[in-house]
Short mmCIF file of C-alpha atoms in Angstrom, two decimals:
data_model
loop_
_atom_site.label_atom_id
_atom_site.label_comp_id
_atom_site.label_asym_id
_atom_site.label_seq_id
_atom_site.Cartn_x
_atom_site.Cartn_y
_atom_site.Cartn_z
CA MET A 1 111.26 90.09 157.66
CA VAL A 2 110.22 93.65 156.71
CA THR A 3 107.69 95.12 154.28
CA GLU A 4 108.30 98.21 152.13
CA ILE A 5 106.19 100.09 149.55
CA PHE A 6 108.00 101.44 146.45
CA PRO A 7 106.08 103.82 144.14
CA LEU A 8 107.44 103.70 140.57
CA ARG A 9 107.56 106.76 138.32
CA TYR A 10 108.63 105.39 134.94
CA VAL A 11 108.82 101.59 134.74
CA PRO A 12 105.65 99.42 134.75
CA VAL A 13 105.43 97.36 137.96
CA GLU A 14 105.16 94.03 136.14
CA GLU A 15 108.58 94.53 134.51
CA LEU A 16 110.39 95.12 137.81
CA GLU A 17 108.41 92.47 139.66
CA ASN A 18 109.77 89.64 137.52
CA MET A 19 113.31 90.98 137.67
CA LEU A 20 113.34 91.31 141.48
CA LEU A 21 111.99 87.81 142.00
CA SER A 22 114.72 86.34 139.80
CA VAL A 23 117.59 88.33 141.38
CA PHE A 24 116.72 88.36 145.09
CA ASN A 25 115.49 85.80 147.59
CA ILE A 26 112.30 87.77 148.19
CA ASP A 27 109.46 86.21 150.11
CA ARG A 28 106.62 88.11 148.48
CA VAL A 29 106.04 90.88 145.92
CA TYR A 30 102.66 92.55 145.44
CA SER A 31 101.99 94.65 142.33
CA ASP A 32 99.65 97.60 142.64
CA ARG A 33 99.01 98.23 138.94
CA ARG A 34 96.47 100.98 139.59
CA LEU A 35 99.02 103.24 141.32
CA ASN A 36 102.10 101.58 139.78
CA ARG A 37 103.57 100.54 143.16
CA LEU A 38 105.48 97.51 144.44
CA VAL A 39 104.86 96.10 147.93
CA ILE A 40 107.84 93.93 148.86
CA GLN A 41 108.34 91.59 151.80
CA ALA A 42 111.97 90.49 152.27
CA PRO A 43 114.68 89.94 154.90
CA GLN A 44 115.81 93.22 156.39
CA GLY A 45 119.39 92.63 155.24
CA GLN A 46 118.27 92.45 151.59
CA MET A 47 115.84 95.36 151.57
CA LYS A 48 118.55 98.00 151.00
CA ASP A 49 119.85 96.11 147.96
CA VAL A 50 116.30 95.77 146.65
CA GLN A 51 115.78 99.52 147.09
CA ASN A 52 119.04 100.33 145.28
CA MET A 53 118.07 98.16 142.29
CA ILE A 54 114.60 99.71 142.08
CA GLU A 55 116.09 103.22 142.09
CA ALA A 56 118.61 102.22 139.42
CA MET A 57 115.96 100.70 137.13
CA ASP A 58 113.14 103.23 137.62
CA VAL A 59 114.62 105.95 135.40
CA ASN A 60 113.29 108.15 132.62
CA ASP A 61 114.52 106.14 129.62
CA SER A 62 114.29 108.32 126.51
CA ARG A 63 113.89 105.25 124.33
CA LEU A 64 111.00 104.03 126.49
CA ALA A 65 109.40 107.46 126.18
CA LYS A 66 109.71 107.24 122.40
CA ILE A 67 108.10 103.81 122.34
CA GLN A 68 105.22 105.13 124.44
CA ALA A 69 104.87 108.04 122.02
CA PHE A 70 104.82 105.61 119.08
CA GLN A 71 101.90 103.84 120.73
CA ASN A 72 99.94 107.01 120.02
CA PHE A 73 100.44 106.76 116.25
CA LEU A 74 97.40 106.37 114.03
CA TYR A 75 97.95 105.34 110.42
CA ARG A 76 95.89 106.15 107.35
CA ILE A 77 96.96 104.06 104.37
CA TYR A 78 95.74 104.72 100.83
CA MET A 79 96.37 102.90 97.57
CA PHE A 80 95.83 104.87 94.36
CA GLU A 81 95.97 103.76 90.74
CA ILE A 82 95.39 105.12 87.26
CA PRO A 83 91.94 103.92 86.13
CA SER A 84 91.54 102.15 82.83
CA LYS A 85 90.99 104.49 79.87
CA ASP A 86 88.80 101.85 78.24
CA LYS A 87 85.62 102.41 80.24
CA GLY A 88 83.58 100.09 78.02
CA ASN A 89 85.63 96.97 78.77
CA LYS A 90 86.60 95.19 81.98
CA SER A 91 89.68 93.07 82.62
CA PHE A 92 89.12 89.35 83.04
CA SER A 93 91.01 86.08 83.45
CA MET A 94 89.53 82.79 82.24
CA ILE A 95 90.55 79.15 82.05
CA LEU A 96 88.77 77.59 79.10
CA GLN A 97 88.60 73.82 78.64
CA THR A 98 88.09 72.80 75.04
CA SER A 99 88.95 70.23 72.39
CA ALA A 100 92.62 69.44 71.93
CA GLN A 101 91.98 69.62 68.18
CA LEU A 102 90.90 73.27 68.30
CA PRO A 103 93.31 75.55 66.40
CA SER A 104 94.40 78.54 68.44
CA THR A 105 93.57 80.83 65.52
CA LYS A 106 89.94 79.70 65.67
CA LEU A 107 89.68 80.70 69.34
CA LEU A 108 91.31 84.07 68.74
CA GLY A 109 89.03 84.72 65.78
CA VAL A 110 85.86 84.03 67.76
CA ALA A 111 87.09 86.30 70.57
CA ALA A 112 87.68 89.17 68.14
CA GLU A 113 84.18 88.75 66.68
CA LYS A 114 82.67 89.26 70.14
CA GLY A 115 84.71 92.39 70.87
CA ILE A 116 87.04 90.64 73.31
CA GLN A 117 90.62 91.94 73.51
CA ILE A 118 93.13 89.24 74.45
CA SER A 119 96.43 90.29 76.05
CA ASP A 120 97.62 86.87 77.34
CA PHE A 121 97.02 83.48 75.77
CA LEU A 122 98.60 80.33 77.20
CA VAL A 123 98.03 76.64 76.49
CA SER A 124 98.52 74.16 79.33
CA ASN A 125 101.68 72.15 78.73
CA GLU A 126 100.84 69.46 81.26
CA GLU A 127 101.27 65.91 79.99
CA ARG A 128 97.99 64.32 78.89
CA ASP A 129 96.98 60.77 78.14
CA GLU A 130 96.42 60.04 74.46
CA SER A 131 92.79 59.36 75.29
CA ASP A 132 92.38 62.83 76.79
CA GLN A 133 90.78 64.96 74.12
CA GLN A 134 90.58 68.14 76.23
CA VAL A 135 93.09 70.96 76.69
CA GLU A 136 93.06 74.07 78.87
CA PHE A 137 93.70 77.65 77.72
CA LEU A 138 94.43 80.59 80.00
CA ILE A 139 92.96 83.72 78.44
CA GLN A 140 93.46 87.19 79.91
CA GLY A 141 92.27 90.45 78.48
CA LYS A 142 89.28 92.78 78.34
CA ALA A 143 85.65 92.13 77.44
CA PRO A 144 82.50 94.29 77.25
CA SER A 145 80.43 92.00 79.47
CA ASN A 146 79.82 88.55 80.85
CA GLU A 147 77.46 87.98 77.92
CA SER A 148 80.26 88.51 75.38
CA ILE A 149 82.35 85.83 77.16
CA LYS A 150 79.36 83.48 77.09
CA GLN A 151 78.85 84.06 73.35
CA MET A 152 82.52 83.38 72.64
CA VAL A 153 82.38 80.05 74.47
CA GLU A 154 79.15 79.08 72.71
CA GLY A 155 80.90 79.75 69.38
CA ILE A 156 83.56 77.13 70.13
CA ALA A 157 82.47 73.51 70.01
CA GLU A 158 83.11 71.22 73.00
CA SER A 159 84.12 74.13 75.23
CA ARG A 160 83.32 75.09 78.80
CA ILE A 161 84.50 77.73 81.26
CA LYS A 162 86.51 76.17 84.06
CA GLU A 163 87.31 79.44 85.84
CA LEU A 164 86.36 83.09 85.24
CA LYS A 165 87.49 86.12 87.24
CA TRP A 166 86.67 89.78 86.68
CA ASP A 167 88.71 92.75 87.85
CA ASP A 168 85.96 94.58 89.71
CA ASN A 169 86.85 98.26 90.00
CA GLU A 170 83.76 98.99 92.07
CA THR A 171 85.09 98.84 95.63
CA PHE A 172 83.66 100.03 98.93
CA THR A 173 86.16 102.91 98.96
CA ARG A 174 84.09 104.85 96.44
CA GLY A 175 81.49 105.56 99.11
CA ILE A 176 83.89 106.54 101.92
CA GLU A 177 84.76 110.22 101.99
CA ALA A 178 87.85 109.69 104.19
CA ALA A 179 89.30 107.28 101.60
CA GLN A 180 89.32 109.81 98.79
CA TYR A 181 92.37 111.39 97.24
CA SER A 182 91.12 114.86 98.24
CA GLN A 183 91.63 114.00 101.95
CA LEU A 184 95.43 113.98 101.58
CA PRO A 185 97.56 117.02 102.45
CA GLU A 186 97.82 119.37 99.47
CA GLN A 187 101.57 118.82 99.05
CA VAL A 188 101.08 115.04 98.88
CA GLN A 189 98.35 115.48 96.26
CA LYS A 190 100.82 117.44 94.12
CA HIS A 191 103.41 114.66 94.38
CA ILE A 192 100.88 111.96 93.44
CA LYS A 193 99.69 113.99 90.43
CA LYS A 194 103.32 114.36 89.37
CA PHE A 195 103.80 110.57 89.44
CA LEU A 196 100.40 109.29 88.27
CA GLY A 197 98.68 112.24 86.57
CA GLU A 198 95.37 113.96 87.21
CA ASP A 199 93.01 110.98 86.82
CA ILE A 200 93.44 108.89 89.99
CA GLU A 201 91.14 106.51 91.87
CA THR A 202 91.33 104.88 95.31
CA VAL A 203 91.66 101.08 95.13
CA GLY A 204 92.43 100.41 98.80
CA TYR A 205 92.10 102.14 102.18
CA TRP A 206 92.92 101.16 105.78
CA PHE A 207 93.28 103.02 109.06
CA GLY A 208 94.24 101.98 112.58
CA SER A 209 96.97 101.86 115.22
CA SER A 210 99.31 99.21 116.61
CA SER A 211 101.47 98.44 119.61
CA VAL A 212 105.24 98.78 119.31
CA PRO A 213 106.69 96.34 118.55
CA GLY A 214 103.69 94.90 116.77
CA GLU A 215 102.28 93.57 113.52
CA ILE A 216 99.04 94.14 111.65
CA GLU A 217 97.44 91.97 109.00
CA ALA A 218 94.30 93.33 107.36
CA PRO A 219 92.57 93.53 103.97
CA ILE A 220 93.20 96.65 101.91
CA GLY A 221 91.06 96.72 98.79
CA PRO A 222 91.31 93.28 97.12
CA TRP A 223 94.71 92.57 98.71
CA MET A 224 96.27 91.80 102.09
CA LEU A 225 98.20 94.44 104.03
CA ARG A 226 100.99 93.43 106.44
CA LEU A 227 102.39 96.16 108.65
CA GLY A 228 105.29 95.62 111.07
CA LEU A 229 106.31 98.22 113.66
CA ASN A 230 109.54 98.36 115.65
CA ALA A 231 111.43 101.02 117.62
CA GLU A 232 114.94 99.71 116.94
CA SER A 233 116.14 103.22 116.19
CA ASP A 234 116.23 106.07 118.72
CA ARG A 235 115.42 108.50 115.90
CA GLU A 236 112.17 107.17 114.50
CA LEU A 237 109.85 104.21 114.16
CA ASP A 238 110.85 101.46 111.75
CA LEU A 239 107.80 100.63 109.64
CA ARG A 240 107.79 97.51 107.44
CA VAL A 241 104.96 97.40 104.94
CA LYS A 242 103.98 94.69 102.48
CA VAL A 243 100.95 94.23 100.22
CA GLU A 244 100.25 90.85 98.65
CA ALA A 245 97.65 89.55 96.23
CA ALA A 246 95.57 86.50 97.03
CA GLU A 247 97.20 83.14 96.35
CA GLN A 248 96.64 81.84 92.82
CA MET A 249 95.65 78.19 92.54
CA SER A 250 95.35 77.41 88.81
CA ASN A 251 97.53 75.02 86.80
CA PHE A 252 99.11 77.99 85.04
CA ASP A 253 100.68 79.49 88.16
CA ARG A 254 104.11 77.93 87.64
CA ARG A 255 104.32 79.21 84.07
CA LEU A 256 103.35 82.70 85.20
CA GLY A 257 105.86 82.68 88.07
CA ARG A 258 103.20 83.13 90.74
CA GLU A 259 104.70 80.47 92.96
CA ARG A 260 107.71 82.76 93.46
CA SER A 261 105.88 85.86 94.60
CA ASN A 262 102.43 87.38 94.78
CA GLU A 263 103.89 90.56 96.23
CA ILE A 264 102.65 93.93 95.01
CA LEU A 265 104.99 96.08 97.12
CA SER A 266 107.37 95.76 100.04
CA ASN A 267 109.41 98.40 101.86
CA THR A 268 110.93 99.41 105.21
CA ILE A 269 110.73 103.08 106.10
CA GLY A 270 111.28 105.43 109.02
CA ALA A 271 107.95 106.92 110.14
CA LYS A 272 107.36 110.23 111.91
CA VAL A 273 104.13 111.96 112.89
CA GLY A 274 102.98 114.42 110.23
CA LYS A 275 105.37 113.16 107.51
CA PRO A 276 103.44 111.24 104.81
CA ILE A 277 105.19 108.37 103.02
CA ILE A 278 104.76 107.63 99.30
CA ILE A 279 105.65 104.21 97.83
CA GLY A 280 105.25 103.66 94.09
CA TYR A 281 104.50 100.24 92.62
CA ASN A 282 103.84 98.49 89.32
CA ARG A 283 101.67 95.38 89.37
CA GLU A 284 100.43 92.77 86.91
CA SER A 285 96.67 92.77 86.38
CA TYR A 286 94.98 90.32 84.01
CA GLY A 287 97.76 90.44 81.44
CA THR A 288 98.48 94.18 81.69
CA ARG A 289 100.57 96.38 83.98
CA LYS A 290 99.09 98.97 86.34
CA MET A 291 100.93 101.88 87.94
CA GLY A 292 100.01 102.88 91.46
CA ALA A 293 101.14 104.51 94.69
CA MET A 294 100.65 103.78 98.37
CA VAL A 295 100.42 106.75 100.73
CA ILE A 296 100.94 106.26 104.49
CA VAL A 297 99.95 109.14 106.76
CA PRO A 298 101.20 108.71 110.38
CA GLU A 299 99.44 111.05 112.80
CA ALA A 300 98.82 111.42 116.51
CA ASP A 301 96.05 109.23 117.92
CA ILE A 302 94.13 111.90 119.84
CA ILE A 303 91.93 109.39 121.67
CA GLN A 304 94.93 107.54 123.13
CA LEU A 305 96.67 110.78 124.06
CA GLU A 306 93.59 111.97 125.95
CA LYS A 307 93.45 108.67 127.86
CA ASN A 308 97.07 109.07 128.91
#
């Protein structure tokens, strides 16, 4: 039985340790992770074969080098949209429970009196018992305030709000300088202006890094960001990005098609340091459509590079 020390230049010791134990009848293998060395105890007749395998495996793999470089990627992800031109009104979605005898025209008339603009109006088509005198309406549109919604409901007999949601444009990104449109490279700003115009606001912002391969799941604005990273190509990093809205739980979901998808955008792109990525999207928002763009800025993670 002999003992040899093998310093490794390229391959992590834990990768070769498992391989050697499965291939050879080695008595003991010690991993020195601090200096990336293997200490091997094996029969003298096998040691030469062990040495040959280590030399064959411990090579400068260009793909491995690329993966290690990808580990030093930092991502800034922005989501921009065109703000509403109607500054006096806010988008809302409401489920109103009221008398089954109420004419739809009566409800629409009361809404108009209170300055409420209705863009979507659906009546629940679920089967009801004859004794059930209540029906549910899904109303989506714009209203000046919560008070105007309250006044509309008070103007309709036997009515109550079952669910009310507001599209709150006031997000934390307004107070973060790094999240602003002005932080993008000038050429990217020109492209965004070309697609969306001059008046643009940030509705979501995220930054961070990930291992390769790896996945990230994190909030971005009011939505959920899913980022998948893989180095399947020798040319660049494969980046899979998806943004989804929160699950909808009302009785109207099936009629609105929400059970099929709550996806805002989805794409797979090749990412390179210093080359921003722009993905346009068009989403439904409280009965209207909103145009937007996601911008992904891959850049070198200086902190990780300094550590290495």
